[in-house]
């Protein structure tokens, strides 16, 4: 089998060198035209290296150089060299101003990195290395410059001209053009530069900071979307208040702008004072957006806002430090959402996401430490490991230090490093210094990849009235790291007595309120608790206090007990999930075994009975583990058997409790409201509907009727979409009419049509592959719009029985689409290719087909650096 040859330089963390020059000031002038944009740049260079340098390389990519001057002199041939990836200045003086003029082609920029023209707007995306596609520059995060930016464009097409900071002046010029000049007073790295030009409406609001400054808040959207910014604006204001209250951090400019676009590679971007957002995380109305869309907006708006301090004011020295801003900011946005909504439900959702994306990554060929050691394309490292596992590491520090001490560490971090480009090490040092704590062992979490397995066992001594708990850890090998050291694992725990109450902790560790954090630092440690007159059941890793796989020796009875009585919401959920996984695995291994054993049935019954429980939490408890998660627990993923077993369990739970589901379905009906209680009720009600429809009993036909009614009469998208999805994916339902109806109703709303595409691509039926081929030639499909491509290809890859069809047809089809996408948008292609990397988890026939798909891609002509790296890391070195 051939593997792609390394096409690009691999950058090593240890090779970091401080830049020899700084550019404290940069003046840009852009004449915007979709076909030919001209960019004039004045860069003020100042040498910081002690001695002169012979060569000063500047980054530049896809630029057409029109003129090049140094201090007003045209550069002679012996004074510079053009290279494949930029421009090298030869023997530059100590200080000078470089003036360059380049031409770019924004409309042809379908990679959506740098300056691009899409949907009638000019937009930029510079993180990580997009600025070099705008002008020649030291495009690295440790070069901070003050930017002055002048934009010129035809007033008719681009009435709005935006860049970072403050608008200093505007004016008209010849032939219907106009201009605007912006200055950002805060020095920033190139990756935080942004500009936008287009015909946009603006929704305005104001925010008064804790110290009494007024900030103008502006959300720029298409005219017809102005009514759909309520959630975004409200979330922004709440996030601003929260950062003041929890971290003492205020916003620092007079204006905070958000621009929404349909053409964006990811969720959003925290450019200083001018965030650019995927419209998905800005626009919402009850008719077009689901409850989870609303929650997504709240958390992404907050995330980008929080970056203003964790990322922008204190920025990164180099890209290996990415988790310094991302892990920390995800932790902050998770905590914000936990404070706004139900903390327990939020934590369950966060862990579910971590397990769905990060655990598989950590267990496969793309595994890397939270602080990676090497990369060829940095965009491939915006991963669940850097983001979500990175957030878990911050959470563990928070747990280990405590809330007040964590805040002290943060204060010191900001105090020491405001305005600087720093490292993860600097963050840890601030946490240590502020609290006189030693986190040296903790650093291993940043350098070691792989998910530790935590094994727990324990025994009660009825004579001594004591309980001894033993914890053992082991981290499996990952690519490039064959041996692993123990890491410090904080294990929040309690001991529950047979009435479900917490026993006071004494002995090894004290915990008067019955809760404590054990710190497992060695491979194995034991703790003995005393004064326990009755046997106890431990509740371990409460709130999921560390990103590990917990394997405990408790039997079904103990799990069933915890599923009903654990007072930690996460652990209660975890216990019932474990029961379900165990039952499902047994049914997968032997299809004659019922997936609904007595202990799971009883736990389900008790939750269904408990009408006092918060409906959102109740819905979480009753939601079955996903097929992927079940597969994760097997050494070889049994694709079809998992699908069958899970379907059967859903049916059995549906049929067994039909009456209760039916009562819930009727009792929970209510006119649309947006508060947490109403959201939980909708979620539970739609879960009831799905169980009733799945059940084989008499209710099924009647329920399909209900679903059709719900689809037709819903006063919100959550209910409408839930019914739509059930009907489209129902094995015996002809979906043609409803698909047509939905499309007709919503064809003017791209975000809703994305749902229409993805639900079809995710339908678990044999004919789906064929249907997806049709979707790709549908008039509304557009290869240049990442949301649309992700809706179809992402939906398809998340459809286990179709993507992993035993004959390999899903893989071959999928790889073909990735191949095509790579020529248009390499970043999105590389990201979508990652499911193919998990081939080792499947049977021999599938392995072979997945590798063939990867090899086909490896052999592609003009393979992008992005995709090449993913494929190269996915395929075995040689065999
Ligand atoms: N910092 C951006 C992500 C940039 C991704 C570049 N490929 C969004 C965020 O994490 O807030
Ligand atoms: Zn971020």
mmCIF file of N, CA, C and O in Angstrom, residues 780-844:
data_model
loop_
_atom_site.group_PDB
_atom_site.id
_atom_site.type_symbol
_atom_site.label_atom_id
_atom_site.label_comp_id
_atom_site.label_asym_id
_atom_site.label_seq_id
_atom_site.Cartn_x
_atom_site.Cartn_y
_atom_site.Cartn_z
ATOM 1 N N UNK A 780 -30.232 23.182 -4.735
ATOM 2 C CA UNK A 780 -29.862 23.944 -3.530
ATOM 3 C C UNK A 780 -28.531 23.477 -2.939
ATOM 4 O O UNK A 780 -28.069 24.028 -1.947
ATOM 5 N N UNK A 781 -27.935 22.460 -3.525
ATOM 6 C CA UNK A 781 -26.639 22.026 -2.996
ATOM 7 C C UNK A 781 -25.538 22.890 -3.591
ATOM 8 O O UNK A 781 -25.569 23.215 -4.772
ATOM 9 N N UNK A 782 -24.574 23.282 -2.758
ATOM 10 C CA UNK A 782 -23.492 24.134 -3.246
ATOM 11 C C UNK A 782 -22.185 23.713 -2.568
ATOM 12 O O UNK A 782 -22.046 23.824 -1.349
ATOM 13 N N UNK A 783 -21.260 23.237 -3.382
ATOM 14 C CA UNK A 783 -19.974 22.765 -2.832
ATOM 15 C C UNK A 783 -19.194 23.883 -2.151
ATOM 16 O O UNK A 783 -18.270 23.632 -1.395
ATOM 17 N N UNK A 784 -19.518 25.118 -2.473
ATOM 18 C CA UNK A 784 -18.733 26.221 -1.899
ATOM 19 C C UNK A 784 -19.231 26.669 -0.531
ATOM 20 O O UNK A 784 -18.625 27.512 0.111
ATOM 21 N N UNK A 785 -20.373 26.143 -0.113
ATOM 22 C CA UNK A 785 -20.930 26.570 1.178
ATOM 23 C C UNK A 785 -20.728 25.448 2.221
ATOM 24 O O UNK A 785 -21.413 24.428 2.198
ATOM 25 N N UNK A 786 -19.780 25.640 3.137
ATOM 26 C CA UNK A 786 -19.445 24.554 4.077
ATOM 27 C C UNK A 786 -20.638 24.021 4.868
ATOM 28 O O UNK A 786 -20.722 22.811 5.099
ATOM 29 N N UNK A 787 -21.565 24.891 5.278
ATOM 30 C CA UNK A 787 -22.716 24.383 6.041
ATOM 31 C C UNK A 787 -23.478 23.333 5.232
ATOM 32 O O UNK A 787 -23.927 22.325 5.767
ATOM 33 N N UNK A 788 -23.635 23.607 3.955
ATOM 34 C CA UNK A 788 -24.403 22.692 3.114
ATOM 35 C C UNK A 788 -23.634 21.385 2.911
ATOM 36 O O UNK A 788 -24.189 20.289 3.004
ATOM 37 N N UNK A 789 -22.350 21.514 2.683
ATOM 38 C CA UNK A 789 -21.525 20.317 2.472
ATOM 39 C C UNK A 789 -21.501 19.475 3.752
ATOM 40 O O UNK A 789 -21.654 18.249 3.713
ATOM 41 N N UNK A 790 -21.348 20.152 4.888
ATOM 42 C CA UNK A 790 -21.338 19.419 6.166
ATOM 43 C C UNK A 790 -22.689 18.769 6.438
ATOM 44 O O UNK A 790 -22.762 17.679 6.988
ATOM 45 N N UNK A 791 -23.765 19.461 6.041
ATOM 46 C CA UNK A 791 -25.096 18.884 6.279
ATOM 47 C C UNK A 791 -25.177 17.525 5.590
ATOM 48 O O UNK A 791 -25.604 16.535 6.189
ATOM 49 N N UNK A 792 -24.740 17.474 4.347
ATOM 50 C CA UNK A 792 -24.892 16.223 3.596
ATOM 51 C C UNK A 792 -23.791 15.224 3.978
ATOM 52 O O UNK A 792 -24.089 14.098 4.395
ATOM 53 N N UNK A 793 -22.533 15.629 3.851
ATOM 54 C CA UNK A 793 -21.463 14.650 4.096
ATOM 55 C C UNK A 793 -21.323 14.336 5.587
ATOM 56 O O UNK A 793 -21.097 13.188 5.959
ATOM 57 N N UNK A 794 -21.474 15.347 6.421
ATOM 58 C CA UNK A 794 -21.414 15.104 7.867
ATOM 59 C C UNK A 794 -22.570 14.219 8.312
ATOM 60 O O UNK A 794 -22.400 13.309 9.121
ATOM 61 N N UNK A 795 -23.758 14.477 7.772
ATOM 62 C CA UNK A 795 -24.922 13.647 8.090
ATOM 63 C C UNK A 795 -24.690 12.206 7.655
ATOM 64 O O UNK A 795 -24.985 11.259 8.390
ATOM 65 N N UNK A 796 -24.111 12.057 6.492
ATOM 66 C CA UNK A 796 -23.846 10.718 5.941
ATOM 67 C C UNK A 796 -22.836 9.958 6.809
ATOM 68 O O UNK A 796 -23.028 8.794 7.144
ATOM 69 N N UNK A 797 -21.753 10.645 7.199
ATOM 70 C CA UNK A 797 -20.718 9.968 7.992
ATOM 71 C C UNK A 797 -21.213 9.616 9.392
ATOM 72 O O UNK A 797 -20.646 8.751 10.058
ATOM 73 N N UNK A 798 -22.283 10.304 9.830
ATOM 74 C CA UNK A 798 -22.828 10.016 11.156
ATOM 75 C C UNK A 798 -23.978 9.009 11.068
ATOM 76 O O UNK A 798 -24.766 8.886 12.008
ATOM 77 N N UNK A 799 -24.055 8.313 9.962
ATOM 78 C CA UNK A 799 -25.139 7.361 9.716
ATOM 79 C C UNK A 799 -24.508 5.962 9.664
ATOM 80 O O UNK A 799 -24.134 5.481 8.595
ATOM 81 N N UNK A 800 -24.344 5.314 10.838
ATOM 82 C CA UNK A 800 -23.477 4.136 10.914
ATOM 83 C C UNK A 800 -23.776 3.052 9.879
ATOM 84 O O UNK A 800 -22.862 2.581 9.205
ATOM 85 N N UNK A 801 -25.041 2.647 9.744
ATOM 86 C CA UNK A 801 -25.278 1.480 8.877
ATOM 87 C C UNK A 801 -25.089 1.803 7.399
ATOM 88 O O UNK A 801 -24.859 0.902 6.601
ATOM 89 N N UNK A 802 -25.169 3.063 7.045
ATOM 90 C CA UNK A 802 -25.009 3.425 5.628
ATOM 91 C C UNK A 802 -23.542 3.755 5.324
ATOM 92 O O UNK A 802 -22.953 3.245 4.373
ATOM 93 N N UNK A 803 -22.945 4.587 6.161
ATOM 94 C CA UNK A 803 -21.533 4.923 5.967
ATOM 95 C C UNK A 803 -20.671 3.665 6.064
ATOM 96 O O UNK A 803 -19.764 3.442 5.260
ATOM 97 N N UNK A 804 -20.978 2.817 7.046
ATOM 98 C CA UNK A 804 -20.184 1.600 7.243
ATOM 99 C C UNK A 804 -20.836 0.384 6.581
ATOM 100 O O UNK A 804 -20.675 -0.742 7.080
ATOM 101 N N UNK A 805 -21.576 0.581 5.507
ATOM 102 C CA UNK A 805 -22.183 -0.569 4.805
ATOM 103 C C UNK A 805 -21.088 -1.609 4.536
ATOM 104 O O UNK A 805 -19.976 -1.262 4.136
ATOM 105 N N UNK A 806 -21.442 -2.871 4.779
ATOM 106 C CA UNK A 806 -20.415 -3.925 4.747
ATOM 107 C C UNK A 806 -19.712 -4.031 3.393
ATOM 108 O O UNK A 806 -18.548 -4.421 3.318
ATOM 109 N N UNK A 807 -20.397 -3.663 2.322
ATOM 110 C CA UNK A 807 -19.769 -3.806 1.000
ATOM 111 C C UNK A 807 -18.814 -2.649 0.675
ATOM 112 O O UNK A 807 -18.249 -2.596 -0.420
ATOM 113 N N UNK A 808 -18.654 -1.729 1.592
ATOM 114 C CA UNK A 808 -17.685 -0.638 1.371
ATOM 115 C C UNK A 808 -18.215 0.473 0.485
ATOM 116 O O UNK A 808 -17.501 1.443 0.206
ATOM 117 N N UNK A 809 -19.478 0.377 0.059
ATOM 118 C CA UNK A 809 -20.003 1.387 -0.873
ATOM 119 C C UNK A 809 -20.028 2.778 -0.245
ATOM 120 O O UNK A 809 -19.760 3.778 -0.911
ATOM 121 N N UNK A 810 -20.314 2.826 1.062
ATOM 122 C CA UNK A 810 -20.367 4.121 1.754
ATOM 123 C C UNK A 810 -19.001 4.792 1.753
ATOM 124 O O UNK A 810 -18.881 5.984 1.462
ATOM 125 N N UNK A 811 -17.967 4.029 2.039
ATOM 126 C CA UNK A 811 -16.616 4.599 2.099
ATOM 127 C C UNK A 811 -16.174 5.110 0.729
ATOM 128 O O UNK A 811 -15.586 6.191 0.614
ATOM 129 N N UNK A 812 -16.413 4.290 -0.292
ATOM 130 C CA UNK A 812 -15.943 4.656 -1.643
ATOM 131 C C UNK A 812 -16.639 5.942 -2.091
ATOM 132 O O UNK A 812 -16.000 6.873 -2.596
ATOM 133 N N UNK A 813 -17.938 5.983 -1.863
ATOM 134 C CA UNK A 813 -18.708 7.170 -2.228
ATOM 135 C C UNK A 813 -18.191 8.397 -1.473
ATOM 136 O O UNK A 813 -17.961 9.463 -2.043
ATOM 137 N N UNK A 814 -17.996 8.196 -0.199
ATOM 138 C CA UNK A 814 -17.599 9.304 0.671
ATOM 139 C C UNK A 814 -16.234 9.848 0.249
ATOM 140 O O UNK A 814 -16.040 11.067 0.109
ATOM 141 N N UNK A 815 -15.302 8.939 0.039
ATOM 142 C CA UNK A 815 -13.940 9.372 -0.316
ATOM 143 C C UNK A 815 -13.968 10.149 -1.634
ATOM 144 O O UNK A 815 -13.251 11.139 -1.809
ATOM 145 N N UNK A 816 -14.811 9.714 -2.533
ATOM 146 C CA UNK A 816 -14.937 10.400 -3.814
ATOM 147 C C UNK A 816 -15.383 11.866 -3.600
ATOM 148 O O UNK A 816 -14.892 12.786 -4.251
ATOM 149 N N UNK A 817 -16.279 12.063 -2.675
ATOM 150 C CA UNK A 817 -16.767 13.429 -2.409
ATOM 151 C C UNK A 817 -15.686 14.266 -1.723
ATOM 152 O O UNK A 817 -15.546 15.456 -1.984
ATOM 153 N N UNK A 818 -14.919 13.627 -0.841
ATOM 154 C CA UNK A 818 -13.822 14.350 -0.160
ATOM 155 C C UNK A 818 -12.789 14.783 -1.209
ATOM 156 O O UNK A 818 -12.244 15.881 -1.158
ATOM 157 N N UNK A 819 -12.547 13.887 -2.156
ATOM 158 C CA UNK A 819 -11.581 14.186 -3.218
ATOM 159 C C UNK A 819 -12.015 15.441 -3.977
ATOM 160 O O UNK A 819 -11.239 16.347 -4.234
ATOM 161 N N UNK A 820 -13.272 15.482 -4.260
ATOM 162 C CA UNK A 820 -13.804 16.615 -4.992
ATOM 163 C C UNK A 820 -13.734 17.904 -4.159
ATOM 164 O O UNK A 820 -13.369 18.966 -4.635
ATOM 165 N N UNK A 821 -14.100 17.765 -2.901
ATOM 166 C CA UNK A 821 -14.121 18.926 -2.017
ATOM 167 C C UNK A 821 -12.723 19.495 -1.787
ATOM 168 O O UNK A 821 -12.552 20.700 -1.592
ATOM 169 N N UNK A 822 -11.728 18.629 -1.819
ATOM 170 C CA UNK A 822 -10.359 19.085 -1.536
ATOM 171 C C UNK A 822 -9.906 20.170 -2.509
ATOM 172 O O UNK A 822 -9.121 21.037 -2.146
ATOM 173 N N UNK A 823 -10.396 20.111 -3.737
ATOM 174 C CA UNK A 823 -10.009 21.146 -4.704
ATOM 175 C C UNK A 823 -10.706 22.471 -4.415
ATOM 176 O O UNK A 823 -10.304 23.512 -4.912
ATOM 177 N N UNK A 824 -11.772 22.410 -3.646
ATOM 178 C CA UNK A 824 -12.557 23.620 -3.387
ATOM 179 C C UNK A 824 -12.233 24.191 -2.009
ATOM 180 O O UNK A 824 -11.950 25.372 -1.873
ATOM 181 N N UNK A 825 -12.260 23.332 -0.998
ATOM 182 C CA UNK A 825 -12.091 23.803 0.370
ATOM 183 C C UNK A 825 -11.305 22.763 1.185
ATOM 184 O O UNK A 825 -11.893 21.909 1.859
ATOM 185 N N UNK A 826 -9.985 22.835 1.136
ATOM 186 C CA UNK A 826 -9.144 21.813 1.773
ATOM 187 C C UNK A 826 -9.382 21.678 3.282
ATOM 188 O O UNK A 826 -9.365 20.565 3.811
ATOM 189 N N UNK A 827 -9.634 22.790 3.952
ATOM 190 C CA UNK A 827 -9.802 22.718 5.401
ATOM 191 C C UNK A 827 -11.010 21.860 5.775
ATOM 192 O O UNK A 827 -10.946 21.009 6.653
ATOM 193 N N UNK A 828 -12.108 22.107 5.072
ATOM 194 C CA UNK A 828 -13.324 21.336 5.341
ATOM 195 C C UNK A 828 -13.155 19.889 4.883
ATOM 196 O O UNK A 828 -13.624 18.955 5.543
ATOM 197 N N UNK A 829 -12.460 19.697 3.768
ATOM 198 C CA UNK A 829 -12.231 18.331 3.276
ATOM 199 C C UNK A 829 -11.441 17.529 4.305
ATOM 200 O O UNK A 829 -11.783 16.383 4.622
ATOM 201 N N UNK A 830 -10.395 18.131 4.852
ATOM 202 C CA UNK A 830 -9.544 17.404 5.806
ATOM 203 C C UNK A 830 -10.337 17.031 7.053
ATOM 204 O O UNK A 830 -10.221 15.933 7.594
ATOM 205 N N UNK A 831 -11.167 17.941 7.488
ATOM 206 C CA UNK A 831 -11.961 17.680 8.696
ATOM 207 C C UNK A 831 -12.967 16.560 8.452
ATOM 208 O O UNK A 831 -13.129 15.649 9.258
ATOM 209 N N UNK A 832 -13.615 16.626 7.296
ATOM 210 C CA UNK A 832 -14.622 15.600 7.006
ATOM 211 C C UNK A 832 -13.979 14.238 6.744
ATOM 212 O O UNK A 832 -14.651 13.211 6.836
ATOM 213 N N UNK A 833 -12.685 14.223 6.415
ATOM 214 C CA UNK A 833 -12.031 12.940 6.126
ATOM 215 C C UNK A 833 -11.757 12.128 7.388
ATOM 216 O O UNK A 833 -11.511 10.921 7.309
ATOM 217 N N UNK A 834 -11.795 12.781 8.570
ATOM 218 C CA UNK A 834 -11.323 12.078 9.772
ATOM 219 C C UNK A 834 -12.095 10.791 10.132
ATOM 220 O O UNK A 834 -11.480 9.886 10.680
ATOM 221 N N UNK A 835 -13.392 10.665 9.820
ATOM 222 C CA UNK A 835 -14.039 9.383 10.168
ATOM 223 C C UNK A 835 -13.369 8.176 9.485
ATOM 224 O O UNK A 835 -13.392 7.063 10.028
ATOM 225 N N UNK A 836 -12.747 8.407 8.335
ATOM 226 C CA UNK A 836 -12.084 7.284 7.653
ATOM 227 C C UNK A 836 -10.833 6.823 8.417
ATOM 228 O O UNK A 836 -10.377 5.696 8.230
ATOM 229 N N UNK A 837 -10.313 7.701 9.280
ATOM 230 C CA UNK A 837 -9.085 7.331 9.997
ATOM 231 C C UNK A 837 -9.318 6.211 11.004
ATOM 232 O O UNK A 837 -8.397 5.567 11.461
ATOM 233 N N UNK A 838 -10.589 5.965 11.333
ATOM 234 C CA UNK A 838 -10.873 5.014 12.437
ATOM 235 C C UNK A 838 -10.975 3.580 11.953
ATOM 236 O O UNK A 838 -11.657 2.759 12.574
ATOM 237 N N UNK A 839 -10.335 3.260 10.836
ATOM 238 C CA UNK A 839 -10.527 1.941 10.223
ATOM 239 C C UNK A 839 -10.143 0.782 11.122
ATOM 240 O O UNK A 839 -10.706 -0.297 11.032
ATOM 241 N N UNK A 840 -9.211 0.985 12.032
ATOM 242 C CA UNK A 840 -8.763 -0.139 12.874
ATOM 243 C C UNK A 840 -9.883 -0.672 13.770
ATOM 244 O O UNK A 840 -9.786 -1.756 14.313
ATOM 245 N N UNK A 841 -10.937 0.075 13.911
ATOM 246 C CA UNK A 841 -12.007 -0.308 14.834
ATOM 247 C C UNK A 841 -13.016 -1.266 14.185
ATOM 248 O O UNK A 841 -13.958 -1.685 14.835
ATOM 249 N N UNK A 842 -12.814 -1.600 12.909
ATOM 250 C CA UNK A 842 -13.835 -2.395 12.201
ATOM 251 C C UNK A 842 -13.281 -3.747 11.766
ATOM 252 O O UNK A 842 -12.087 -4.015 11.871
ATOM 253 N N UNK A 843 -14.189 -4.598 11.250
ATOM 254 C CA UNK A 843 -13.773 -5.937 10.834
ATOM 255 C C UNK A 843 -12.880 -5.869 9.595
ATOM 256 O O UNK A 843 -12.756 -4.819 8.964
ATOM 257 N N UNK A 844 -12.289 -7.009 9.253
ATOM 258 C CA UNK A 844 -11.256 -7.033 8.207
ATOM 259 C C UNK A 844 -11.772 -6.492 6.873
ATOM 260 O O UNK A 844 -11.084 -5.722 6.190
#
